[in-house]
Amino acid sequence: TSESLKTLRELFEEEGHPGRPYSPVYIFMRPASASLESLLTLLSLASLHPEKVILLCSNDPDGKASLADSCRTQGNRGLSFSLAVLLSSLPTAVITNQSLLISSSEAVMKTSCDAFEATFRDGLVVDSEKDEDTDADELRTNIYASYSRLEWMAWLKKQRLEKLLRFDGERLRVDSAMNQPYAVDKDEYHCVLVRGVSEKKVSLDV
């Protein structure tokens, strides 16, 4: 699903325009999947309201190629190079309301709690190379078998976090210190909406 000016307008009209009182924090996990016009709009909003509109880095080669084509169609190849550099340099994680950690990285799903913490502290620089003998479907299955919800619940409580949201470019998973984890495919959402319920408490909409 490509983010467009229409979907952005509908989202902001329904949930609240950035900068308005009581509007949520908008965290866009796949900015490279947006159309050129909507991406430029998001960048403008992120500049005007940096605490309300956050764009995270994601691996989306098809989206980046589409943006480059749009720039060249408009006769602005320089813009395509600038956007490519900008999208690659976006942050890979953010903590909101001191209780929700959101991380976007190719290898962020296939990791243990200790390995995740170590790579996160090192700037989330991870080795995304896969074992050639490992089947991709088996990897996805082992995500949940190898690192149980109880391990992640204990890790979240240790870090004094309420929720952990991870996105690897294909699937999004939310672990909670109190509730069962859940996951959705990337085509099922536009962005993540975060509302501060109280100090260190958040309401999360995907």
mmCIF file with all atom_site columns, C-alpha atoms in Angstrom:
data_model
loop_
_atom_site.group_PDB
_atom_site.id
_atom_site.type_symbol
_atom_site.label_atom_id
_atom_site.label_alt_id
_atom_site.label_comp_id
_atom_site.label_asym_id
_atom_site.label_entity_id
_atom_site.label_seq_id
_atom_site.pdbx_PDB_ins_code
_atom_site.Cartn_x
_atom_site.Cartn_y
_atom_site.Cartn_z
_atom_site.occupancy
_atom_site.B_iso_or_equiv
_atom_site.pdbx_formal_charge
_atom_site.auth_seq_id
_atom_site.auth_comp_id
_atom_site.auth_asym_id
_atom_site.auth_atom_id
_atom_site.pdbx_PDB_model_num
ATOM 1   C CA . THR A 1 1   ? 0.000  0.000   0.000   1.00 0.00 ? 1   THR A CA 1
ATOM 2   C CA . SER A 1 2   ? 1.472  3.341   -1.092  1.00 0.00 ? 2   SER A CA 1
ATOM 3   C CA . GLU A 1 3   ? 0.918  6.377   1.105   1.00 0.00 ? 3   GLU A CA 1
ATOM 4   C CA . SER A 1 4   ? -0.718 9.159   -0.906  1.00 0.00 ? 4   SER A CA 1
ATOM 5   C CA . LEU A 1 5   ? -1.903 12.693  -0.257  1.00 0.00 ? 5   LEU A CA 1
ATOM 6   C CA . LYS A 1 6   ? -5.434 11.310  -0.081  1.00 0.00 ? 6   LYS A CA 1
ATOM 7   C CA . THR A 1 7   ? -4.614 8.698   2.580   1.00 0.00 ? 7   THR A CA 1
ATOM 8   C CA . LEU A 1 8   ? -2.646 11.268  4.577   1.00 0.00 ? 8   LEU A CA 1
ATOM 9   C CA . ARG A 1 9   ? -5.533 13.714  4.441   1.00 0.00 ? 9   ARG A CA 1
ATOM 10  C CA . GLU A 1 10  ? -7.974 11.023  5.560   1.00 0.00 ? 10  GLU A CA 1
ATOM 11  C CA . LEU A 1 11  ? -5.641 9.930   8.370   1.00 0.00 ? 11  LEU A CA 1
ATOM 12  C CA . PHE A 1 12  ? -5.119 13.426  9.744   1.00 0.00 ? 12  PHE A CA 1
ATOM 13  C CA . GLU A 1 13  ? -8.783 14.379  9.437   1.00 0.00 ? 13  GLU A CA 1
ATOM 14  C CA . GLU A 1 14  ? -9.810 11.251  11.338  1.00 0.00 ? 14  GLU A CA 1
ATOM 15  C CA . GLU A 1 15  ? -7.084 11.181  14.004  1.00 0.00 ? 15  GLU A CA 1
ATOM 16  C CA . GLY A 1 16  ? -6.046 14.822  14.329  1.00 0.00 ? 16  GLY A CA 1
ATOM 17  C CA . HIS A 1 17  ? -3.700 17.081  12.393  1.00 0.00 ? 17  HIS A CA 1
ATOM 18  C CA . PRO A 1 18  ? -0.083 17.191  13.631  1.00 0.00 ? 18  PRO A CA 1
ATOM 19  C CA . GLY A 1 19  ? 0.485  20.140  15.925  1.00 0.00 ? 19  GLY A CA 1
ATOM 20  C CA . ARG A 1 20  ? -3.161 20.370  16.980  1.00 0.00 ? 20  ARG A CA 1
ATOM 21  C CA . PRO A 1 21  ? -4.031 19.829  20.662  1.00 0.00 ? 21  PRO A CA 1
ATOM 22  C CA . TYR A 1 22  ? -4.420 16.145  21.628  1.00 0.00 ? 22  TYR A CA 1
ATOM 23  C CA . SER A 1 23  ? -3.196 14.902  18.251  1.00 0.00 ? 23  SER A CA 1
ATOM 24  C CA . PRO A 1 24  ? -1.272 11.602  18.439  1.00 0.00 ? 24  PRO A CA 1
ATOM 25  C CA . VAL A 1 25  ? 2.356  11.054  17.581  1.00 0.00 ? 25  VAL A CA 1
ATOM 26  C CA . TYR A 1 26  ? 2.563  9.738   14.007  1.00 0.00 ? 26  TYR A CA 1
ATOM 27  C CA . ILE A 1 27  ? 5.408  7.290   13.389  1.00 0.00 ? 27  ILE A CA 1
ATOM 28  C CA . PHE A 1 28  ? 5.771  6.321   9.731   1.00 0.00 ? 28  PHE A CA 1
ATOM 29  C CA . MET A 1 29  ? 7.548  2.974   9.431   1.00 0.00 ? 29  MET A CA 1
ATOM 30  C CA . ARG A 1 30  ? 7.738  2.900   5.613   1.00 0.00 ? 30  ARG A CA 1
ATOM 31  C CA . PRO A 1 31  ? 8.296  6.462   4.320   1.00 0.00 ? 31  PRO A CA 1
ATOM 32  C CA . ALA A 1 32  ? 9.959  5.135   1.145   1.00 0.00 ? 32  ALA A CA 1
ATOM 33  C CA . SER A 1 33  ? 6.648  3.530   0.155   1.00 0.00 ? 33  SER A CA 1
ATOM 34  C CA . ALA A 1 34  ? 4.963  6.940   -0.058  1.00 0.00 ? 34  ALA A CA 1
ATOM 35  C CA . SER A 1 35  ? 4.346  8.772   -3.290  1.00 0.00 ? 35  SER A CA 1
ATOM 36  C CA . LEU A 1 36  ? 6.746  11.620  -4.040  1.00 0.00 ? 36  LEU A CA 1
ATOM 37  C CA . GLU A 1 37  ? 4.189  14.300  -3.131  1.00 0.00 ? 37  GLU A CA 1
ATOM 38  C CA . SER A 1 38  ? 3.188  12.619  0.135   1.00 0.00 ? 38  SER A CA 1
ATOM 39  C CA . LEU A 1 39  ? 6.817  11.994  1.129   1.00 0.00 ? 39  LEU A CA 1
ATOM 40  C CA . LEU A 1 40  ? 7.650  15.671  0.642   1.00 0.00 ? 40  LEU A CA 1
ATOM 41  C CA . THR A 1 41  ? 4.569  16.505  2.722   1.00 0.00 ? 41  THR A CA 1
ATOM 42  C CA . LEU A 1 42  ? 5.705  14.145  5.482   1.00 0.00 ? 42  LEU A CA 1
ATOM 43  C CA . LEU A 1 43  ? 9.195  15.644  5.478   1.00 0.00 ? 43  LEU A CA 1
ATOM 44  C CA . SER A 1 44  ? 7.690  19.135  5.787   1.00 0.00 ? 44  SER A CA 1
ATOM 45  C CA . LEU A 1 45  ? 5.456  18.034  8.670   1.00 0.00 ? 45  LEU A CA 1
ATOM 46  C CA . ALA A 1 46  ? 8.366  16.274  10.402  1.00 0.00 ? 46  ALA A CA 1
ATOM 47  C CA . SER A 1 47  ? 10.347 19.502  10.138  1.00 0.00 ? 47  SER A CA 1
ATOM 48  C CA . LEU A 1 48  ? 7.487  21.622  11.511  1.00 0.00 ? 48  LEU A CA 1
ATOM 49  C CA . HIS A 1 49  ? 6.442  19.142  14.223  1.00 0.00 ? 49  HIS A CA 1
ATOM 50  C CA . PRO A 1 50  ? 9.460  16.920  15.010  1.00 0.00 ? 50  PRO A CA 1
ATOM 51  C CA . GLU A 1 51  ? 7.850  15.567  18.184  1.00 0.00 ? 51  GLU A CA 1
ATOM 52  C CA . LYS A 1 52  ? 4.595  14.674  16.426  1.00 0.00 ? 52  LYS A CA 1
ATOM 53  C CA . VAL A 1 53  ? 5.696  13.289  13.037  1.00 0.00 ? 53  VAL A CA 1
ATOM 54  C CA . ILE A 1 54  ? 8.567  10.791  12.993  1.00 0.00 ? 54  ILE A CA 1
ATOM 55  C CA . LEU A 1 55  ? 9.920  8.925   9.978   1.00 0.00 ? 55  LEU A CA 1
ATOM 56  C CA . LEU A 1 56  ? 11.953 5.762   10.513  1.00 0.00 ? 56  LEU A CA 1
ATOM 57  C CA . CYS A 1 57  ? 14.394 4.097   8.151   1.00 0.00 ? 57  CYS A CA 1
ATOM 58  C CA . SER A 1 58  ? 13.164 0.941   6.394   1.00 0.00 ? 58  SER A CA 1
ATOM 59  C CA . ASN A 1 59  ? 14.354 -1.399  3.685   1.00 0.00 ? 59  ASN A CA 1
ATOM 60  C CA . ASP A 1 60  ? 11.978 -0.740  0.784   1.00 0.00 ? 60  ASP A CA 1
ATOM 61  C CA . PRO A 1 61  ? 13.854 -0.994  -2.550  1.00 0.00 ? 61  PRO A CA 1
ATOM 62  C CA . ASP A 1 62  ? 10.662 -0.991  -4.635  1.00 0.00 ? 62  ASP A CA 1
ATOM 63  C CA . GLY A 1 63  ? 9.456  2.189   -2.971  1.00 0.00 ? 63  GLY A CA 1
ATOM 64  C CA . LYS A 1 64  ? 12.815 3.913   -3.429  1.00 0.00 ? 64  LYS A CA 1
ATOM 65  C CA . ALA A 1 65  ? 12.873 2.918   -7.102  1.00 0.00 ? 65  ALA A CA 1
ATOM 66  C CA . SER A 1 66  ? 9.365  4.318   -7.564  1.00 0.00 ? 66  SER A CA 1
ATOM 67  C CA . LEU A 1 67  ? 10.382 7.610   -5.933  1.00 0.00 ? 67  LEU A CA 1
ATOM 68  C CA . ALA A 1 68  ? 13.447 7.833   -8.200  1.00 0.00 ? 68  ALA A CA 1
ATOM 69  C CA . ASP A 1 69  ? 11.248 7.270   -11.274 1.00 0.00 ? 69  ASP A CA 1
ATOM 70  C CA . SER A 1 70  ? 8.876  10.024  -10.137 1.00 0.00 ? 70  SER A CA 1
ATOM 71  C CA . CYS A 1 71  ? 11.759 12.454  -9.712  1.00 0.00 ? 71  CYS A CA 1
ATOM 72  C CA . ARG A 1 72  ? 13.182 11.667  -13.137 1.00 0.00 ? 72  ARG A CA 1
ATOM 73  C CA . THR A 1 73  ? 9.741  11.973  -14.735 1.00 0.00 ? 73  THR A CA 1
ATOM 74  C CA . GLN A 1 74  ? 9.587  15.500  -13.350 1.00 0.00 ? 74  GLN A CA 1
ATOM 75  C CA . GLY A 1 75  ? 13.073 16.202  -14.669 1.00 0.00 ? 75  GLY A CA 1
ATOM 76  C CA . ASN A 1 76  ? 14.679 16.401  -11.236 1.00 0.00 ? 76  ASN A CA 1
ATOM 77  C CA . ARG A 1 77  ? 17.270 13.629  -10.959 1.00 0.00 ? 77  ARG A CA 1
ATOM 78  C CA . GLY A 1 78  ? 19.134 15.558  -8.269  1.00 0.00 ? 78  GLY A CA 1
ATOM 79  C CA . LEU A 1 79  ? 16.142 15.264  -5.966  1.00 0.00 ? 79  LEU A CA 1
ATOM 80  C CA . SER A 1 80  ? 16.114 11.471  -6.385  1.00 0.00 ? 80  SER A CA 1
ATOM 81  C CA . PHE A 1 81  ? 19.709 11.249  -5.128  1.00 0.00 ? 81  PHE A CA 1
ATOM 82  C CA . SER A 1 82  ? 18.988 13.580  -2.223  1.00 0.00 ? 82  SER A CA 1
ATOM 83  C CA . LEU A 1 83  ? 15.946 11.568  -1.172  1.00 0.00 ? 83  LEU A CA 1
ATOM 84  C CA . ALA A 1 84  ? 17.871 8.291   -1.427  1.00 0.00 ? 84  ALA A CA 1
ATOM 85  C CA . VAL A 1 85  ? 20.537 9.604   0.961   1.00 0.00 ? 85  VAL A CA 1
ATOM 86  C CA . LEU A 1 86  ? 17.946 11.092  3.302   1.00 0.00 ? 86  LEU A CA 1
ATOM 87  C CA . LEU A 1 87  ? 15.851 7.910   3.500   1.00 0.00 ? 87  LEU A CA 1
ATOM 88  C CA . SER A 1 88  ? 18.954 5.835   4.248   1.00 0.00 ? 88  SER A CA 1
ATOM 89  C CA . SER A 1 89  ? 20.016 8.190   7.039   1.00 0.00 ? 89  SER A CA 1
ATOM 90  C CA . LEU A 1 90  ? 16.686 8.238   8.899   1.00 0.00 ? 90  LEU A CA 1
ATOM 91  C CA . PRO A 1 91  ? 16.771 6.918   12.487  1.00 0.00 ? 91  PRO A CA 1
ATOM 92  C CA . THR A 1 92  ? 16.103 3.213   13.024  1.00 0.00 ? 92  THR A CA 1
ATOM 93  C CA . ALA A 1 93  ? 14.459 3.528   16.442  1.00 0.00 ? 93  ALA A CA 1
ATOM 94  C CA . VAL A 1 94  ? 12.597 5.896   18.728  1.00 0.00 ? 94  VAL A CA 1
ATOM 95  C CA . ILE A 1 95  ? 11.383 5.850   22.332  1.00 0.00 ? 95  ILE A CA 1
ATOM 96  C CA . THR A 1 96  ? 8.094  7.634   23.031  1.00 0.00 ? 96  THR A CA 1
ATOM 97  C CA . ASN A 1 97  ? 6.660  8.620   26.406  1.00 0.00 ? 97  ASN A CA 1
ATOM 98  C CA . GLN A 1 98  ? 9.550  6.763   28.078  1.00 0.00 ? 98  GLN A CA 1
ATOM 99  C CA . SER A 1 99  ? 7.609  3.514   27.701  1.00 0.00 ? 99  SER A CA 1
ATOM 100 C CA . LEU A 1 100 ? 7.395  2.472   24.036  1.00 0.00 ? 100 LEU A CA 1
ATOM 101 C CA . LEU A 1 101 ? 10.446 1.441   22.009  1.00 0.00 ? 101 LEU A CA 1
ATOM 102 C CA . ILE A 1 102 ? 9.942  1.246   18.242  1.00 0.00 ? 102 ILE A CA 1
ATOM 103 C CA . SER A 1 103 ? 12.694 -0.325  16.147  1.00 0.00 ? 103 SER A CA 1
ATOM 104 C CA . SER A 1 104 ? 12.992 -0.791  12.397  1.00 0.00 ? 104 SER A CA 1
ATOM 105 C CA . SER A 1 105 ? 15.722 -3.075  11.028  1.00 0.00 ? 105 SER A CA 1
ATOM 106 C CA . GLU A 1 106 ? 16.013 -6.048  8.680   1.00 0.00 ? 106 GLU A CA 1
ATOM 107 C CA . ALA A 1 107 ? 17.328 -8.404  11.362  1.00 0.00 ? 107 ALA A CA 1
ATOM 108 C CA . VAL A 1 108 ? 15.318 -7.066  14.295  1.00 0.00 ? 108 VAL A CA 1
ATOM 109 C CA . MET A 1 109 ? 12.908 -10.031 14.370  1.00 0.00 ? 109 MET A CA 1
ATOM 110 C CA . LYS A 1 110 ? 15.477 -12.838 14.304  1.00 0.00 ? 110 LYS A CA 1
ATOM 111 C CA . THR A 1 111 ? 17.240 -11.990 17.534  1.00 0.00 ? 111 THR A CA 1
ATOM 112 C CA . SER A 1 112 ? 17.328 -12.733 21.236  1.00 0.00 ? 112 SER A CA 1
ATOM 113 C CA . CYS A 1 113 ? 16.692 -10.148 23.945  1.00 0.00 ? 113 CYS A CA 1
ATOM 114 C CA . ASP A 1 114 ? 20.395 -9.844  24.805  1.00 0.00 ? 114 ASP A CA 1
ATOM 115 C CA . ALA A 1 115 ? 21.473 -9.604  21.160  1.00 0.00 ? 115 ALA A CA 1
ATOM 116 C CA . PHE A 1 116 ? 18.786 -7.006  20.461  1.00 0.00 ? 116 PHE A CA 1
ATOM 117 C CA . GLU A 1 117 ? 19.931 -4.895  23.399  1.00 0.00 ? 117 GLU A CA 1
ATOM 118 C CA . ALA A 1 118 ? 23.581 -5.160  22.364  1.00 0.00 ? 118 ALA A CA 1
ATOM 119 C CA . THR A 1 119 ? 22.948 -4.162  18.746  1.00 0.00 ? 119 THR A CA 1
ATOM 120 C CA . PHE A 1 120 ? 20.555 -1.430  19.813  1.00 0.00 ? 120 PHE A CA 1
ATOM 121 C CA . ARG A 1 121 ? 23.160 0.074   22.121  1.00 0.00 ? 121 ARG A CA 1
ATOM 122 C CA . ASP A 1 122 ? 25.701 -0.081  19.307  1.00 0.00 ? 122 ASP A CA 1
ATOM 123 C CA . GLY A 1 123 ? 23.409 1.953   17.066  1.00 0.00 ? 123 GLY A CA 1
ATOM 124 C CA . LEU A 1 124 ? 21.415 -0.986  15.724  1.00 0.00 ? 124 LEU A CA 1
ATOM 125 C CA . VAL A 1 125 ? 24.247 -1.949  13.388  1.00 0.00 ? 125 VAL A CA 1
ATOM 126 C CA . VAL A 1 126 ? 23.437 -5.580  12.695  1.00 0.00 ? 126 VAL A CA 1
ATOM 127 C CA . ASP A 1 127 ? 24.683 -8.216  10.282  1.00 0.00 ? 127 ASP A CA 1
ATOM 128 C CA . SER A 1 128 ? 21.730 -8.935  8.013   1.00 0.00 ? 128 SER A CA 1
ATOM 129 C CA . GLU A 1 129 ? 23.481 -11.744 6.113   1.00 0.00 ? 129 GLU A CA 1
ATOM 130 C CA . LYS A 1 130 ? 21.499 -14.975 6.268   1.00 0.00 ? 130 LYS A CA 1
ATOM 131 C CA . ASP A 1 131 ? 22.693 -18.555 6.369   1.00 0.00 ? 131 ASP A CA 1
ATOM 132 C CA . GLU A 1 132 ? 22.264 -19.917 2.861   1.00 0.00 ? 132 GLU A CA 1
ATOM 133 C CA . ASP A 1 133 ? 21.004 -23.224 4.284   1.00 0.00 ? 133 ASP A CA 1
ATOM 134 C CA . THR A 1 134 ? 18.238 -21.570 6.296   1.00 0.00 ? 134 THR A CA 1
ATOM 135 C CA . ASP A 1 135 ? 14.814 -21.364 4.704   1.00 0.00 ? 135 ASP A CA 1
ATOM 136 C CA . ALA A 1 136 ? 13.072 -17.968 5.002   1.00 0.00 ? 136 ALA A CA 1
ATOM 137 C CA . ASP A 1 137 ? 9.766  -19.496 6.103   1.00 0.00 ? 137 ASP A CA 1
ATOM 138 C CA . GLU A 1 138 ? 11.551 -21.495 8.780   1.00 0.00 ? 138 GLU A CA 1
ATOM 139 C CA . LEU A 1 139 ? 13.166 -18.298 10.041  1.00 0.00 ? 139 LEU A CA 1
ATOM 140 C CA . ARG A 1 140 ? 9.795  -16.623 10.405  1.00 0.00 ? 140 ARG A CA 1
ATOM 141 C CA . THR A 1 141 ? 8.445  -19.607 12.319  1.00 0.00 ? 141 THR A CA 1
ATOM 142 C CA . ASN A 1 142 ? 11.463 -19.650 14.628  1.00 0.00 ? 142 ASN A CA 1
ATOM 143 C CA . ILE A 1 143 ? 10.925 -16.003 15.526  1.00 0.00 ? 143 ILE A CA 1
ATOM 144 C CA . TYR A 1 144 ? 8.213  -17.071 17.899  1.00 0.00 ? 144 TYR A CA 1
ATOM 145 C CA . ALA A 1 145 ? 9.609  -20.478 18.841  1.00 0.00 ? 145 ALA A CA 1
ATOM 146 C CA . SER A 1 146 ? 13.115 -19.340 19.786  1.00 0.00 ? 146 SER A CA 1
ATOM 147 C CA . TYR A 1 147 ? 12.295 -16.205 21.746  1.00 0.00 ? 147 TYR A CA 1
ATOM 148 C CA . SER A 1 148 ? 9.111  -16.648 23.721  1.00 0.00 ? 148 SER A CA 1
ATOM 149 C CA . ARG A 1 149 ? 6.784  -13.901 24.810  1.00 0.00 ? 149 ARG A CA 1
ATOM 150 C CA . LEU A 1 150 ? 7.828  -14.550 28.420  1.00 0.00 ? 150 LEU A CA 1
ATOM 151 C CA . GLU A 1 151 ? 11.444 -13.697 27.612  1.00 0.00 ? 151 GLU A CA 1
ATOM 152 C CA . TRP A 1 152 ? 10.442 -10.450 25.938  1.00 0.00 ? 152 TRP A CA 1
ATOM 153 C CA . MET A 1 153 ? 8.020  -9.610  28.758  1.00 0.00 ? 153 MET A CA 1
ATOM 154 C CA . ALA A 1 154 ? 10.820 -10.062 31.284  1.00 0.00 ? 154 ALA A CA 1
ATOM 155 C CA . TRP A 1 155 ? 13.189 -7.970  29.154  1.00 0.00 ? 155 TRP A CA 1
ATOM 156 C CA . LEU A 1 156 ? 10.652 -5.148  28.843  1.00 0.00 ? 156 LEU A CA 1
ATOM 157 C CA . LYS A 1 157 ? 10.078 -5.089  32.593  1.00 0.00 ? 157 LYS A CA 1
ATOM 158 C CA . LYS A 1 158 ? 13.837 -5.028  33.180  1.00 0.00 ? 158 LYS A CA 1
ATOM 159 C CA . GLN A 1 159 ? 14.142 -2.026  30.834  1.00 0.00 ? 159 GLN A CA 1
ATOM 160 C CA . ARG A 1 160 ? 11.083 -0.382  32.435  1.00 0.00 ? 160 ARG A CA 1
ATOM 161 C CA . LEU A 1 161 ? 9.328  -0.306  29.085  1.00 0.00 ? 161 LEU A CA 1
ATOM 162 C CA . GLU A 1 162 ? 5.657  -0.977  28.443  1.00 0.00 ? 162 GLU A CA 1
ATOM 163 C CA . LYS A 1 163 ? 5.833  -2.063  24.795  1.00 0.00 ? 163 LYS A CA 1
ATOM 164 C CA . LEU A 1 164 ? 8.320  -2.991  22.088  1.00 0.00 ? 164 LEU A CA 1
ATOM 165 C CA . LEU A 1 165 ? 7.344  -2.618  18.429  1.00 0.00 ? 165 LEU A CA 1
ATOM 166 C CA . ARG A 1 166 ? 9.639  -4.247  15.846  1.00 0.00 ? 166 ARG A CA 1
ATOM 167 C CA . PHE A 1 167 ? 9.467  -3.956  12.058  1.00 0.00 ? 167 PHE A CA 1
ATOM 168 C CA . ASP A 1 168 ? 11.762 -5.848  9.667   1.00 0.00 ? 168 ASP A CA 1
ATOM 169 C CA . GLY A 1 169 ? 10.368 -4.562  6.375   1.00 0.00 ? 169 GLY A CA 1
ATOM 170 C CA . GLU A 1 170 ? 7.809  -7.348  6.029   1.00 0.00 ? 170 GLU A CA 1
ATOM 171 C CA . ARG A 1 171 ? 6.090  -7.856  9.363   1.00 0.00 ? 171 ARG A CA 1
ATOM 172 C CA . LEU A 1 172 ? 5.390  -5.738  12.397  1.00 0.00 ? 172 LEU A CA 1
ATOM 173 C CA . ARG A 1 173 ? 5.314  -7.299  15.863  1.00 0.00 ? 173 ARG A CA 1
ATOM 174 C CA . VAL A 1 174 ? 4.307  -5.728  19.168  1.00 0.00 ? 174 VAL A CA 1
ATOM 175 C CA . ASP A 1 175 ? 5.454  -7.236  22.468  1.00 0.00 ? 175 ASP A CA 1
ATOM 176 C CA . SER A 1 176 ? 4.027  -6.011  25.751  1.00 0.00 ? 176 SER A CA 1
ATOM 177 C CA . ALA A 1 177 ? 5.088  -6.285  29.367  1.00 0.00 ? 177 ALA A CA 1
ATOM 178 C CA . MET A 1 178 ? 1.515  -7.218  30.244  1.00 0.00 ? 178 MET A CA 1
ATOM 179 C CA . ASN A 1 179 ? -0.303 -8.668  27.206  1.00 0.00 ? 179 ASN A CA 1
ATOM 180 C CA . GLN A 1 180 ? 0.095  -11.244 24.436  1.00 0.00 ? 180 GLN A CA 1
ATOM 181 C CA . PRO A 1 181 ? 2.226  -10.202 21.434  1.00 0.00 ? 181 PRO A CA 1
ATOM 182 C CA . TYR A 1 182 ? 0.623  -9.690  18.043  1.00 0.00 ? 182 TYR A CA 1
ATOM 183 C CA . ALA A 1 183 ? 1.887  -9.233  14.504  1.00 0.00 ? 183 ALA A CA 1
ATOM 184 C CA . VAL A 1 184 ? 0.561  -7.792  11.229  1.00 0.00 ? 184 VAL A CA 1
ATOM 185 C CA . ASP A 1 185 ? 1.768  -7.781  7.614   1.00 0.00 ? 185 ASP A CA 1
ATOM 186 C CA . LYS A 1 186 ? 3.155  -4.534  6.210   1.00 0.00 ? 186 LYS A CA 1
ATOM 187 C CA . ASP A 1 187 ? 0.207  -4.031  3.826   1.00 0.00 ? 187 ASP A CA 1
ATOM 188 C CA . GLU A 1 188 ? -2.270 -3.896  6.719   1.00 0.00 ? 188 GLU A CA 1
ATOM 189 C CA . TYR A 1 189 ? -1.291 -0.481  8.066   1.00 0.00 ? 189 TYR A CA 1
ATOM 190 C CA . HIS A 1 190 ? -0.112 2.981   7.052   1.00 0.00 ? 190 HIS A CA 1
ATOM 191 C CA . CYS A 1 191 ? 1.686  4.127   10.181  1.00 0.00 ? 191 CYS A CA 1
ATOM 192 C CA . VAL A 1 192 ? 1.760  3.816   13.958  1.00 0.00 ? 192 VAL A CA 1
ATOM 193 C CA . LEU A 1 193 ? -0.214 6.250   16.113  1.00 0.00 ? 193 LEU A CA 1
ATOM 194 C CA . VAL A 1 194 ? 0.955  6.797   19.678  1.00 0.00 ? 194 VAL A CA 1
ATOM 195 C CA . ARG A 1 195 ? -1.145 8.583   22.266  1.00 0.00 ? 195 ARG A CA 1
ATOM 196 C CA . GLY A 1 196 ? 0.123  9.446   25.734  1.00 0.00 ? 196 GLY A CA 1
ATOM 197 C CA . VAL A 1 197 ? -2.455 8.172   28.219  1.00 0.00 ? 197 VAL A CA 1
ATOM 198 C CA . SER A 1 198 ? -0.486 9.240   31.283  1.00 0.00 ? 198 SER A CA 1
ATOM 199 C CA . GLU A 1 199 ? 3.130  9.483   32.398  1.00 0.00 ? 199 GLU A CA 1
ATOM 200 C CA . LYS A 1 200 ? 5.000  6.504   30.947  1.00 0.00 ? 200 LYS A CA 1
ATOM 201 C CA . LYS A 1 201 ? 1.733  5.033   29.570  1.00 0.00 ? 201 LYS A CA 1
ATOM 202 C CA . VAL A 1 202 ? 0.775  4.955   25.894  1.00 0.00 ? 202 VAL A CA 1
ATOM 203 C CA . SER A 1 203 ? -2.089 3.874   23.677  1.00 0.00 ? 203 SER A CA 1
ATOM 204 C CA . LEU A 1 204 ? -0.907 2.290   20.439  1.00 0.00 ? 204 LEU A CA 1
ATOM 205 C CA . ASP A 1 205 ? -2.875 2.132   17.177  1.00 0.00 ? 205 ASP A CA 1
ATOM 206 C CA . VAL A 1 206 ? -1.495 0.276   14.139  1.00 0.00 ? 206 VAL A CA 1
#
